[in-house]
Amino acid sequence: PNLHVLDDALAPHGLRSCFMAEYFLPDLSALKPLPCQYELRLLEPADFKNLYLPQWSNALSDKRPHLDVLGVGAYDGAKLIGFAGCSADCDTMWQIGIDVLSEYRRQGIASALTSRLAIEILLRGKVPFYCAAWCNVKSVRNAIRSGCRPAWVEMTAKTIETVNGMNE
């Protein structure tokens, strides 16, 4: 109900609440490498060159490729089937994104990749963080399984026209 109060306060400015996300940080007592039946490989920026594809758009950003700094791939033979990448969103914190090909989902690949990448980030002296839209229950579950815990939330406001357009 308090979101309605916020929307009422934003309305005179031509705004409405829009995107809502939850951010997660690793719980060092819960974070551990999780098993995966597929081979996991650590990837560096030079390995990303041919990975800026729609199936890896949560793990890599073709709009900000200079920020993509580290990744872990899951391989079925020579085929990349899952990929967790991280972007250096600031000097001290790297954000994790994850993609798994649809035919390989529900096998624990996402959580194995996410936990492994979080550990690799910590080994480099950075703080890993993970973001999920409030409505993306599968992503929230992945964060929890991977050893991360809720740390903060974010909500953006957009123009009423923009929000109405998204809802059409």
PDB file of C-alpha atoms in Angstrom:
ATOM      1  CA  PRO A   1       0.000   0.000   0.000  1.00  0.00           C
ATOM      2  CA  ASN A   2       2.867   2.439   0.634  1.00  0.00           C
ATOM      3  CA  LEU A   3       3.805   2.270  -3.051  1.00  0.00           C
ATOM      4  CA  HIS A   4       0.491   3.968  -3.800  1.00  0.00           C
ATOM      5  CA  VAL A   5       1.445   6.775  -1.412  1.00  0.00           C
ATOM      6  CA  LEU A   6       4.742   7.145  -3.288  1.00  0.00           C
ATOM      7  CA  ASP A   7       2.971   7.178  -6.660  1.00  0.00           C
ATOM      8  CA  ASP A   8       0.570   9.832  -5.339  1.00  0.00           C
ATOM      9  CA  ALA A   9       3.580  11.969  -4.324  1.00  0.00           C
ATOM     10  CA  LEU A  10       5.273  11.467  -7.707  1.00  0.00           C
ATOM     11  CA  ALA A  11       2.143  12.205  -9.795  1.00  0.00           C
ATOM     12  CA  PRO A  12       2.287  16.037  -9.518  1.00  0.00           C
ATOM     13  CA  HIS A  13       5.765  15.791 -11.081  1.00  0.00           C
ATOM     14  CA  GLY A  14       4.510  13.660 -13.964  1.00  0.00           C
ATOM     15  CA  LEU A  15       6.188  10.524 -12.599  1.00  0.00           C
ATOM     16  CA  ARG A  16       5.273   7.010 -11.456  1.00  0.00           C
ATOM     17  CA  SER A  17       7.221   4.237  -9.807  1.00  0.00           C
ATOM     18  CA  CYS A  18       8.661   1.930 -12.445  1.00  0.00           C
ATOM     19  CA  PHE A  19      11.520  -0.545 -12.183  1.00  0.00           C
ATOM     20  CA  MET A  20      12.006  -2.327  -8.865  1.00  0.00           C
ATOM     21  CA  ALA A  21      15.081  -4.407  -8.118  1.00  0.00           C
ATOM     22  CA  GLU A  22      16.646  -6.208  -5.208  1.00  0.00           C
ATOM     23  CA  TYR A  23      20.408  -6.331  -4.770  1.00  0.00           C
ATOM     24  CA  PHE A  24      22.303  -9.172  -3.127  1.00  0.00           C
ATOM     25  CA  LEU A  25      25.731  -9.474  -1.511  1.00  0.00           C
ATOM     26  CA  PRO A  26      27.547 -12.708  -0.721  1.00  0.00           C
ATOM     27  CA  ASP A  27      27.077 -14.199   2.712  1.00  0.00           C
ATOM     28  CA  LEU A  28      30.635 -15.350   3.398  1.00  0.00           C
ATOM     29  CA  SER A  29      29.352 -18.106   5.677  1.00  0.00           C
ATOM     30  CA  ALA A  30      27.100 -19.467   2.880  1.00  0.00           C
ATOM     31  CA  LEU A  31      29.141 -18.786  -0.265  1.00  0.00           C
ATOM     32  CA  LYS A  32      30.906 -21.911  -1.542  1.00  0.00           C
ATOM     33  CA  PRO A  33      31.657 -23.470  -4.913  1.00  0.00           C
ATOM     34  CA  LEU A  34      28.579 -25.392  -6.017  1.00  0.00           C
ATOM     35  CA  PRO A  35      28.802 -28.568  -8.090  1.00  0.00           C
ATOM     36  CA  CYS A  36      28.108 -28.608 -11.805  1.00  0.00           C
ATOM     37  CA  GLN A  37      27.953 -31.627 -14.070  1.00  0.00           C
ATOM     38  CA  TYR A  38      29.515 -29.548 -16.848  1.00  0.00           C
ATOM     39  CA  GLU A  39      33.034 -28.192 -17.147  1.00  0.00           C
ATOM     40  CA  LEU A  40      33.461 -24.667 -15.785  1.00  0.00           C
ATOM     41  CA  ARG A  41      36.071 -22.384 -17.320  1.00  0.00           C
ATOM     42  CA  LEU A  42      37.275 -18.993 -16.143  1.00  0.00           C
ATOM     43  CA  LEU A  43      37.092 -16.419 -18.950  1.00  0.00           C
ATOM     44  CA  GLU A  44      38.845 -13.076 -19.339  1.00  0.00           C
ATOM     45  CA  PRO A  45      37.823 -10.066 -21.484  1.00  0.00           C
ATOM     46  CA  ALA A  46      39.794 -11.350 -24.480  1.00  0.00           C
ATOM     47  CA  ASP A  47      37.515 -14.429 -24.437  1.00  0.00           C
ATOM     48  CA  PHE A  48      34.344 -12.287 -24.638  1.00  0.00           C
ATOM     49  CA  LYS A  49      34.928 -11.003 -28.186  1.00  0.00           C
ATOM     50  CA  ASN A  50      32.458 -13.386 -29.864  1.00  0.00           C
ATOM     51  CA  LEU A  51      30.062 -13.641 -26.895  1.00  0.00           C
ATOM     52  CA  TYR A  52      28.200 -10.358 -27.321  1.00  0.00           C
ATOM     53  CA  LEU A  53      25.103 -12.234 -28.472  1.00  0.00           C
ATOM     54  CA  PRO A  54      21.451 -12.140 -27.347  1.00  0.00           C
ATOM     55  CA  GLN A  55      21.757 -15.413 -25.405  1.00  0.00           C
ATOM     56  CA  TRP A  56      24.459 -13.866 -23.164  1.00  0.00           C
ATOM     57  CA  SER A  57      22.891 -10.395 -22.786  1.00  0.00           C
ATOM     58  CA  ASN A  58      22.416 -10.687 -19.002  1.00  0.00           C
ATOM     59  CA  ALA A  59      26.055 -11.687 -18.506  1.00  0.00           C
ATOM     60  CA  LEU A  60      27.676  -9.210 -20.913  1.00  0.00           C
ATOM     61  CA  SER A  61      26.729  -5.726 -22.074  1.00  0.00           C
ATOM     62  CA  ASP A  62      27.366  -4.781 -25.681  1.00  0.00           C
ATOM     63  CA  LYS A  63      26.544  -1.193 -24.664  1.00  0.00           C
ATOM     64  CA  ARG A  64      29.333  -1.140 -22.038  1.00  0.00           C
ATOM     65  CA  PRO A  65      31.819  -3.863 -23.075  1.00  0.00           C
ATOM     66  CA  HIS A  66      34.718  -1.971 -21.503  1.00  0.00           C
ATOM     67  CA  LEU A  67      33.221  -2.745 -18.071  1.00  0.00           C
ATOM     68  CA  ASP A  68      33.035  -6.540 -18.618  1.00  0.00           C
ATOM     69  CA  VAL A  69      36.012  -7.858 -16.664  1.00  0.00           C
ATOM     70  CA  LEU A  70      35.602 -11.537 -15.765  1.00  0.00           C
ATOM     71  CA  GLY A  71      33.408 -14.528 -16.481  1.00  0.00           C
ATOM     72  CA  VAL A  72      32.827 -18.204 -15.888  1.00  0.00           C
ATOM     73  CA  GLY A  73      31.439 -20.414 -18.641  1.00  0.00           C
ATOM     74  CA  ALA A  74      29.801 -23.833 -18.415  1.00  0.00           C
ATOM     75  CA  TYR A  75      30.609 -26.102 -21.336  1.00  0.00           C
ATOM     76  CA  ASP A  76      28.958 -29.227 -22.709  1.00  0.00           C
ATOM     77  CA  GLY A  77      31.946 -30.395 -24.727  1.00  0.00           C
ATOM     78  CA  ALA A  78      32.893 -27.421 -26.878  1.00  0.00           C
ATOM     79  CA  LYS A  79      29.459 -25.759 -26.563  1.00  0.00           C
ATOM     80  CA  LEU A  80      29.021 -22.834 -24.168  1.00  0.00           C
ATOM     81  CA  ILE A  81      25.744 -23.562 -22.366  1.00  0.00           C
ATOM     82  CA  GLY A  82      25.858 -21.108 -19.470  1.00  0.00           C
ATOM     83  CA  PHE A  83      27.746 -17.943 -18.748  1.00  0.00           C
ATOM     84  CA  ALA A  84      28.136 -15.698 -15.707  1.00  0.00           C
ATOM     85  CA  GLY A  85      29.905 -12.438 -16.358  1.00  0.00           C
ATOM     86  CA  CYS A  86      30.655  -9.432 -14.237  1.00  0.00           C
ATOM     87  CA  SER A  87      30.990  -5.770 -14.936  1.00  0.00           C
ATOM     88  CA  ALA A  88      33.163  -3.355 -12.993  1.00  0.00           C
ATOM     89  CA  ASP A  89      30.332  -0.988 -12.146  1.00  0.00           C
ATOM     90  CA  CYS A  90      32.618   0.899  -9.754  1.00  0.00           C
ATOM     91  CA  ASP A  91      36.154   0.619  -8.394  1.00  0.00           C
ATOM     92  CA  THR A  92      35.254  -1.740  -5.568  1.00  0.00           C
ATOM     93  CA  MET A  93      32.129  -3.648  -6.672  1.00  0.00           C
ATOM     94  CA  TRP A  94      31.541  -5.930  -9.656  1.00  0.00           C
ATOM     95  CA  GLN A  95      28.007  -6.860 -10.716  1.00  0.00           C
ATOM     96  CA  ILE A  96      27.234 -10.450 -11.711  1.00  0.00           C
ATOM     97  CA  GLY A  97      24.899 -11.317 -14.578  1.00  0.00           C
ATOM     98  CA  ILE A  98      23.909 -14.852 -15.610  1.00  0.00           C
ATOM     99  CA  ASP A  99      22.510 -16.638 -18.656  1.00  0.00           C
ATOM    100  CA  VAL A 100      21.888 -20.352 -19.263  1.00  0.00           C
ATOM    101  CA  LEU A 101      20.581 -21.751 -22.541  1.00  0.00           C
ATOM    102  CA  SER A 102      16.940 -22.758 -22.118  1.00  0.00           C
ATOM    103  CA  GLU A 103      17.483 -26.458 -22.814  1.00  0.00           C
ATOM    104  CA  TYR A 104      20.060 -26.634 -19.983  1.00  0.00           C
ATOM    105  CA  ARG A 105      18.072 -24.835 -17.273  1.00  0.00           C
ATOM    106  CA  ARG A 106      16.936 -26.374 -13.964  1.00  0.00           C
ATOM    107  CA  GLN A 107      20.181 -28.334 -13.524  1.00  0.00           C
ATOM    108  CA  GLY A 108      21.947 -26.050 -11.039  1.00  0.00           C
ATOM    109  CA  ILE A 109      24.176 -24.508 -13.703  1.00  0.00           C
ATOM    110  CA  ALA A 110      23.211 -20.901 -12.901  1.00  0.00           C
ATOM    111  CA  SER A 111      23.966 -21.228  -9.197  1.00  0.00           C
ATOM    112  CA  ALA A 112      27.237 -23.074  -9.856  1.00  0.00           C
ATOM    113  CA  LEU A 113      28.341 -20.305 -12.233  1.00  0.00           C
ATOM    114  CA  THR A 114      27.166 -17.498  -9.961  1.00  0.00           C
ATOM    115  CA  SER A 115      28.844 -18.877  -6.821  1.00  0.00           C
ATOM    116  CA  ARG A 116      32.089 -19.592  -8.680  1.00  0.00           C
ATOM    117  CA  LEU A 117      32.195 -16.097 -10.167  1.00  0.00           C
ATOM    118  CA  ALA A 118      31.429 -14.490  -6.787  1.00  0.00           C
ATOM    119  CA  ILE A 119      34.391 -16.385  -5.277  1.00  0.00           C
ATOM    120  CA  GLU A 120      36.669 -15.332  -8.155  1.00  0.00           C
ATOM    121  CA  ILE A 121      35.637 -11.699  -7.686  1.00  0.00           C
ATOM    122  CA  LEU A 122      36.415 -11.847  -3.962  1.00  0.00           C
ATOM    123  CA  LEU A 123      39.828 -13.354  -4.753  1.00  0.00           C
ATOM    124  CA  ARG A 124      40.539 -10.229  -6.806  1.00  0.00           C
ATOM    125  CA  GLY A 125      39.765  -7.963  -3.855  1.00  0.00           C
ATOM    126  CA  LYS A 126      36.398  -6.751  -5.174  1.00  0.00           C
ATOM    127  CA  VAL A 127      32.891  -7.100  -3.789  1.00  0.00           C
ATOM    128  CA  PRO A 128      30.517  -9.122  -5.960  1.00  0.00           C
ATOM    129  CA  PHE A 129      26.886  -8.088  -6.125  1.00  0.00           C
ATOM    130  CA  TYR A 130      23.854  -9.489  -7.885  1.00  0.00           C
ATOM    131  CA  CYS A 131      20.669  -7.746  -8.982  1.00  0.00           C
ATOM    132  CA  ALA A 132      17.238  -9.206  -9.710  1.00  0.00           C
ATOM    133  CA  ALA A 133      13.981  -7.555 -10.637  1.00  0.00           C
ATOM    134  CA  TRP A 134      11.423  -8.074  -7.882  1.00  0.00           C
ATOM    135  CA  CYS A 135       9.229 -10.031 -10.286  1.00  0.00           C
ATOM    136  CA  ASN A 136      12.034 -12.384 -11.406  1.00  0.00           C
ATOM    137  CA  VAL A 137      11.566 -15.102  -8.800  1.00  0.00           C
ATOM    138  CA  LYS A 138      13.929 -17.505 -10.614  1.00  0.00           C
ATOM    139  CA  SER A 139      16.757 -14.981 -10.467  1.00  0.00           C
ATOM    140  CA  VAL A 140      16.098 -14.238  -6.786  1.00  0.00           C
ATOM    141  CA  ARG A 141      16.211 -17.975  -6.058  1.00  0.00           C
ATOM    142  CA  ASN A 142      19.495 -18.247  -7.938  1.00  0.00           C
ATOM    143  CA  ALA A 143      21.005 -15.481  -5.812  1.00  0.00           C
ATOM    144  CA  ILE A 144      19.959 -17.230  -2.589  1.00  0.00           C
ATOM    145  CA  ARG A 145      21.151 -20.684  -3.755  1.00  0.00           C
ATOM    146  CA  SER A 146      24.467 -19.137  -4.785  1.00  0.00           C
ATOM    147  CA  GLY A 147      25.160 -17.900  -1.263  1.00  0.00           C
ATOM    148  CA  CYS A 148      24.005 -14.304  -1.633  1.00  0.00           C
ATOM    149  CA  ARG A 149      21.570 -12.498   0.632  1.00  0.00           C
ATOM    150  CA  PRO A 150      19.363  -9.410   0.145  1.00  0.00           C
ATOM    151  CA  ALA A 151      21.272  -6.209   0.870  1.00  0.00           C
ATOM    152  CA  TRP A 152      19.293  -3.284  -0.583  1.00  0.00           C
ATOM    153  CA  VAL A 153      16.504  -2.433  -3.002  1.00  0.00           C
ATOM    154  CA  GLU A 154      16.178   0.127  -5.745  1.00  0.00           C
ATOM    155  CA  MET A 155      13.162   1.656  -7.368  1.00  0.00           C
ATOM    156  CA  THR A 156      13.194   4.100 -10.245  1.00  0.00           C
ATOM    157  CA  ALA A 157      10.605   6.651 -11.263  1.00  0.00           C
ATOM    158  CA  LYS A 158       9.793   7.305 -14.911  1.00  0.00           C
ATOM    159  CA  THR A 159       7.385   9.627 -16.644  1.00  0.00           C
ATOM    160  CA  ILE A 160       3.755   8.556 -16.495  1.00  0.00           C
ATOM    161  CA  GLU A 161       3.745   8.302 -20.304  1.00  0.00           C
ATOM    162  CA  THR A 162       6.755   5.956 -20.264  1.00  0.00           C
ATOM    163  CA  VAL A 163       5.202   3.681 -17.634  1.00  0.00           C
ATOM    164  CA  ASN A 164       1.836   3.631 -19.418  1.00  0.00           C
ATOM    165  CA  GLY A 165       3.609   2.799 -22.673  1.00  0.00           C
ATOM    166  CA  MET A 166       5.406  -0.147 -21.053  1.00  0.00           C
ATOM    167  CA  ASN A 167       2.083  -1.441 -19.716  1.00  0.00           C
ATOM    168  CA  GLU A 168       0.322  -1.412 -23.099  1.00  0.00           C
TER     169      GLU A 168
END
